[in-house]
Amino acid sequence: MNGADYPSESIHALHVGKMRMKLCKGKTTIAKEYYSSLMQLCGVRRGGNAAAQALFWQAKKELSVVLAFESERDRNAAIMLARRFAFDCNIMLAGPDDRASLGA
C-alpha cells in the first residue's frame, strides 16, 4: 500500500457499488471513496504469473493499493463493473498510463 510492500495472508473484500468503491478487511473499512476523476483503476501491467490477477486502485492521491484476485476473470469483472458505474456518474476511470490518451 502506498509504495510499500506489506505481506498479508488476510482476506480483503472489494465492494464495487453504483456510487463508490470500498475496501474492507473483516468489519474494518480501509478505503471508501466515491467515483471521481482523480480515481485511477486498471489491471497491473507487469511480468509474472500473478500480474494477470492483480488490480491497481488509486482511490485518492494519498492512497493507492494493488489487489490480487483469485482469477483474471474476477479481476476483469471488478474493473468492468467499476468503470461502468463510474461512467453512469459521468466519470471516466483509467489507469496511470491511460491519462495521456484521455487528455487529462
JSON list of C-alpha atoms in Angstrom, two decimals:
[
{"chain": "A", "resi": 1, "resn": "MET", "atom": "CA", "xyz": [0.00, 0.00, 0.00]},
{"chain": "A", "resi": 2, "resn": "ASN", "atom": "CA", "xyz": [1.31, 3.47, -0.91]},
{"chain": "A", "resi": 3, "resn": "GLY", "atom": "CA", "xyz": [4.50, 2.11, -2.42]},
{"chain": "A", "resi": 4, "resn": "ALA", "atom": "CA", "xyz": [5.43, -0.18, 0.47]},
{"chain": "A", "resi": 5, "resn": "ASP", "atom": "CA", "xyz": [5.06, -3.95, 0.39]},
{"chain": "A", "resi": 6, "resn": "TYR", "atom": "CA", "xyz": [3.02, -5.33, 3.27]},
{"chain": "A", "resi": 7, "resn": "PRO", "atom": "CA", "xyz": [2.81, -9.13, 3.16]},
{"chain": "A", "resi": 8, "resn": "SER", "atom": "CA", "xyz": [-0.67, -10.22, 4.11]},
{"chain": "A", "resi": 9, "resn": "GLU", "atom": "CA", "xyz": [-2.35, -13.57, 4.49]},
{"chain": "A", "resi": 10, "resn": "SER", "atom": "CA", "xyz": [-5.67, -11.97, 5.36]},
{"chain": "A", "resi": 11, "resn": "ILE", "atom": "CA", "xyz": [-8.71, -11.72, 3.13]},
{"chain": "A", "resi": 12, "resn": "HIS", "atom": "CA", "xyz": [-9.87, -8.32, 1.97]},
{"chain": "A", "resi": 13, "resn": "ALA", "atom": "CA", "xyz": [-13.17, -7.53, 0.28]},
{"chain": "A", "resi": 14, "resn": "LEU", "atom": "CA", "xyz": [-13.51, -5.03, -2.55]},
{"chain": "A", "resi": 15, "resn": "HIS", "atom": "CA", "xyz": [-17.04, -3.68, -2.89]},
{"chain": "A", "resi": 16, "resn": "VAL", "atom": "CA", "xyz": [-17.84, -2.13, -6.26]},
{"chain": "A", "resi": 17, "resn": "GLY", "atom": "CA", "xyz": [-21.03, -0.10, -5.89]},
{"chain": "A", "resi": 18, "resn": "LYS", "atom": "CA", "xyz": [-23.04, 2.21, -8.11]},
{"chain": "A", "resi": 19, "resn": "MET", "atom": "CA", "xyz": [-21.71, 5.34, -6.41]},
{"chain": "A", "resi": 20, "resn": "ARG", "atom": "CA", "xyz": [-18.44, 4.30, -4.74]},
{"chain": "A", "resi": 21, "resn": "MET", "atom": "CA", "xyz": [-15.81, 1.62, -4.14]},
{"chain": "A", "resi": 22, "resn": "LYS", "atom": "CA", "xyz": [-14.92, 0.28, -0.73]},
{"chain": "A", "resi": 23, "resn": "LEU", "atom": "CA", "xyz": [-12.06, -1.92, 0.51]},
{"chain": "A", "resi": 24, "resn": "CYS", "atom": "CA", "xyz": [-12.66, -3.80, 3.77]},
{"chain": "A", "resi": 25, "resn": "LYS", "atom": "CA", "xyz": [-10.71, -6.20, 5.94]},
{"chain": "A", "resi": 26, "resn": "GLY", "atom": "CA", "xyz": [-13.25, -8.01, 8.07]},
{"chain": "A", "resi": 27, "resn": "LYS", "atom": "CA", "xyz": [-15.52, -5.33, 9.52]},
{"chain": "A", "resi": 28, "resn": "THR", "atom": "CA", "xyz": [-12.85, -2.62, 9.22]},
{"chain": "A", "resi": 29, "resn": "THR", "atom": "CA", "xyz": [-13.11, -0.25, 6.25]},
{"chain": "A", "resi": 30, "resn": "ILE", "atom": "CA", "xyz": [-9.68, 0.56, 4.81]},
{"chain": "A", "resi": 31, "resn": "ALA", "atom": "CA", "xyz": [-10.83, 2.82, 1.97]},
{"chain": "A", "resi": 32, "resn": "LYS", "atom": "CA", "xyz": [-14.23, 4.14, 0.88]},
{"chain": "A", "resi": 33, "resn": "GLU", "atom": "CA", "xyz": [-14.29, 6.59, -1.99]},
{"chain": "A", "resi": 34, "resn": "TYR", "atom": "CA", "xyz": [-16.92, 7.94, -4.35]},
{"chain": "A", "resi": 35, "resn": "TYR", "atom": "CA", "xyz": [-16.06, 7.78, -8.05]},
{"chain": "A", "resi": 36, "resn": "SER", "atom": "CA", "xyz": [-14.13, 10.88, -9.12]},
{"chain": "A", "resi": 37, "resn": "SER", "atom": "CA", "xyz": [-11.93, 12.00, -11.99]},
{"chain": "A", "resi": 38, "resn": "LEU", "atom": "CA", "xyz": [-8.89, 11.65, -9.70]},
{"chain": "A", "resi": 39, "resn": "MET", "atom": "CA", "xyz": [-9.54, 7.95, -9.09]},
{"chain": "A", "resi": 40, "resn": "GLN", "atom": "CA", "xyz": [-7.44, 5.50, -11.11]},
{"chain": "A", "resi": 41, "resn": "LEU", "atom": "CA", "xyz": [-8.25, 1.86, -11.77]},
{"chain": "A", "resi": 42, "resn": "CYS", "atom": "CA", "xyz": [-6.51, -0.64, -14.06]},
{"chain": "A", "resi": 43, "resn": "GLY", "atom": "CA", "xyz": [-5.00, -4.09, -14.30]},
{"chain": "A", "resi": 44, "resn": "VAL", "atom": "CA", "xyz": [-1.36, -4.36, -13.31]},
{"chain": "A", "resi": 45, "resn": "ARG", "atom": "CA", "xyz": [0.96, -4.34, -16.33]},
{"chain": "A", "resi": 46, "resn": "ARG", "atom": "CA", "xyz": [3.97, -6.27, -15.06]},
{"chain": "A", "resi": 47, "resn": "GLY", "atom": "CA", "xyz": [5.53, -9.59, -15.87]},
{"chain": "A", "resi": 48, "resn": "GLY", "atom": "CA", "xyz": [5.00, -12.78, -13.95]},
{"chain": "A", "resi": 49, "resn": "ASN", "atom": "CA", "xyz": [2.16, -15.22, -13.41]},
{"chain": "A", "resi": 50, "resn": "ALA", "atom": "CA", "xyz": [0.29, -13.19, -10.78]},
{"chain": "A", "resi": 51, "resn": "ALA", "atom": "CA", "xyz": [0.21, -9.96, -12.82]},
{"chain": "A", "resi": 52, "resn": "ALA", "atom": "CA", "xyz": [-2.87, -11.04, -14.77]},
{"chain": "A", "resi": 53, "resn": "GLN", "atom": "CA", "xyz": [-4.76, -11.36, -11.48]},
{"chain": "A", "resi": 54, "resn": "ALA", "atom": "CA", "xyz": [-3.73, -8.02, -9.96]},
{"chain": "A", "resi": 55, "resn": "LEU", "atom": "CA", "xyz": [-5.53, -4.67, -9.96]},
{"chain": "A", "resi": 56, "resn": "PHE", "atom": "CA", "xyz": [-4.16, -1.19, -9.25]},
{"chain": "A", "resi": 57, "resn": "TRP", "atom": "CA", "xyz": [-6.58, 1.18, -7.49]},
{"chain": "A", "resi": 58, "resn": "GLN", "atom": "CA", "xyz": [-5.66, 4.73, -6.53]},
{"chain": "A", "resi": 59, "resn": "ALA", "atom": "CA", "xyz": [-8.65, 5.99, -4.59]},
{"chain": "A", "resi": 60, "resn": "LYS", "atom": "CA", "xyz": [-7.08, 9.39, -3.98]},
{"chain": "A", "resi": 61, "resn": "LYS", "atom": "CA", "xyz": [-3.63, 10.92, -4.17]},
{"chain": "A", "resi": 62, "resn": "GLU", "atom": "CA", "xyz": [-2.61, 9.67, -0.71]},
{"chain": "A", "resi": 63, "resn": "LEU", "atom": "CA", "xyz": [-3.93, 6.10, -1.09]},
{"chain": "A", "resi": 64, "resn": "SER", "atom": "CA", "xyz": [-3.00, 3.51, -3.70]},
{"chain": "A", "resi": 65, "resn": "VAL", "atom": "CA", "xyz": [-3.44, -0.25, -3.46]},
{"chain": "A", "resi": 66, "resn": "VAL", "atom": "CA", "xyz": [-2.52, -3.29, -5.55]},
{"chain": "A", "resi": 67, "resn": "LEU", "atom": "CA", "xyz": [-5.02, -6.09, -5.02]},
{"chain": "A", "resi": 68, "resn": "ALA", "atom": "CA", "xyz": [-4.60, -9.74, -6.07]},
{"chain": "A", "resi": 69, "resn": "PHE", "atom": "CA", "xyz": [-7.70, -11.65, -7.17]},
{"chain": "A", "resi": 70, "resn": "GLU", "atom": "CA", "xyz": [-8.26, -15.39, -7.32]},
{"chain": "A", "resi": 71, "resn": "SER", "atom": "CA", "xyz": [-8.55, -15.30, -11.10]},
{"chain": "A", "resi": 72, "resn": "GLU", "atom": "CA", "xyz": [-8.08, -13.00, -14.07]},
{"chain": "A", "resi": 73, "resn": "ARG", "atom": "CA", "xyz": [-11.82, -13.25, -14.70]},
{"chain": "A", "resi": 74, "resn": "ASP", "atom": "CA", "xyz": [-12.64, -11.88, -11.21]},
{"chain": "A", "resi": 75, "resn": "ARG", "atom": "CA", "xyz": [-10.21, -9.00, -11.69]},
{"chain": "A", "resi": 76, "resn": "ASN", "atom": "CA", "xyz": [-11.63, -8.10, -15.11]},
{"chain": "A", "resi": 77, "resn": "ALA", "atom": "CA", "xyz": [-15.19, -8.25, -13.79]},
{"chain": "A", "resi": 78, "resn": "ALA", "atom": "CA", "xyz": [-14.31, -5.82, -10.97]},
{"chain": "A", "resi": 79, "resn": "ILE", "atom": "CA", "xyz": [-12.67, -3.40, -13.42]},
{"chain": "A", "resi": 80, "resn": "MET", "atom": "CA", "xyz": [-15.57, -3.55, -15.88]},
{"chain": "A", "resi": 81, "resn": "LEU", "atom": "CA", "xyz": [-18.21, -3.04, -13.18]},
{"chain": "A", "resi": 82, "resn": "ALA", "atom": "CA", "xyz": [-16.37, -0.12, -11.59]},
{"chain": "A", "resi": 83, "resn": "ARG", "atom": "CA", "xyz": [-15.80, 1.56, -14.95]},
{"chain": "A", "resi": 84, "resn": "ARG", "atom": "CA", "xyz": [-19.46, 1.07, -15.90]},
{"chain": "A", "resi": 85, "resn": "PHE", "atom": "CA", "xyz": [-20.78, 2.50, -12.62]},
{"chain": "A", "resi": 86, "resn": "ALA", "atom": "CA", "xyz": [-18.32, 5.42, -12.83]},
{"chain": "A", "resi": 87, "resn": "PHE", "atom": "CA", "xyz": [-19.40, 6.08, -16.43]},
{"chain": "A", "resi": 88, "resn": "ASP", "atom": "CA", "xyz": [-23.02, 6.26, -15.21]},
{"chain": "A", "resi": 89, "resn": "CYS", "atom": "CA", "xyz": [-21.80, 9.03, -12.86]},
{"chain": "A", "resi": 90, "resn": "ASN", "atom": "CA", "xyz": [-20.11, 10.81, -15.84]},
{"chain": "A", "resi": 91, "resn": "ILE", "atom": "CA", "xyz": [-16.63, 9.77, -14.65]},
{"chain": "A", "resi": 92, "resn": "MET", "atom": "CA", "xyz": [-14.03, 8.02, -16.84]},
{"chain": "A", "resi": 93, "resn": "LEU", "atom": "CA", "xyz": [-11.87, 5.65, -14.78]},
{"chain": "A", "resi": 94, "resn": "ALA", "atom": "CA", "xyz": [-8.47, 4.93, -16.28]},
{"chain": "A", "resi": 95, "resn": "GLY", "atom": "CA", "xyz": [-5.01, 3.86, -15.20]},
{"chain": "A", "resi": 96, "resn": "PRO", "atom": "CA", "xyz": [-1.86, 5.97, -14.84]},
{"chain": "A", "resi": 97, "resn": "ASP", "atom": "CA", "xyz": [-0.72, 5.27, -18.41]},
{"chain": "A", "resi": 98, "resn": "ASP", "atom": "CA", "xyz": [-4.19, 5.90, -19.84]},
{"chain": "A", "resi": 99, "resn": "ARG", "atom": "CA", "xyz": [-4.44, 9.53, -18.63]},
{"chain": "A", "resi": 100, "resn": "ALA", "atom": "CA", "xyz": [-2.48, 10.94, -21.56]},
{"chain": "A", "resi": 101, "resn": "SER", "atom": "CA", "xyz": [-4.83, 9.38, -24.09]},
{"chain": "A", "resi": 102, "resn": "LEU", "atom": "CA", "xyz": [-7.84, 10.85, -22.27]},
{"chain": "A", "resi": 103, "resn": "GLY", "atom": "CA", "xyz": [-6.33, 14.33, -22.33]},
{"chain": "A", "resi": 104, "resn": "ALA", "atom": "CA", "xyz": [-6.39, 14.71, -18.53]}
]
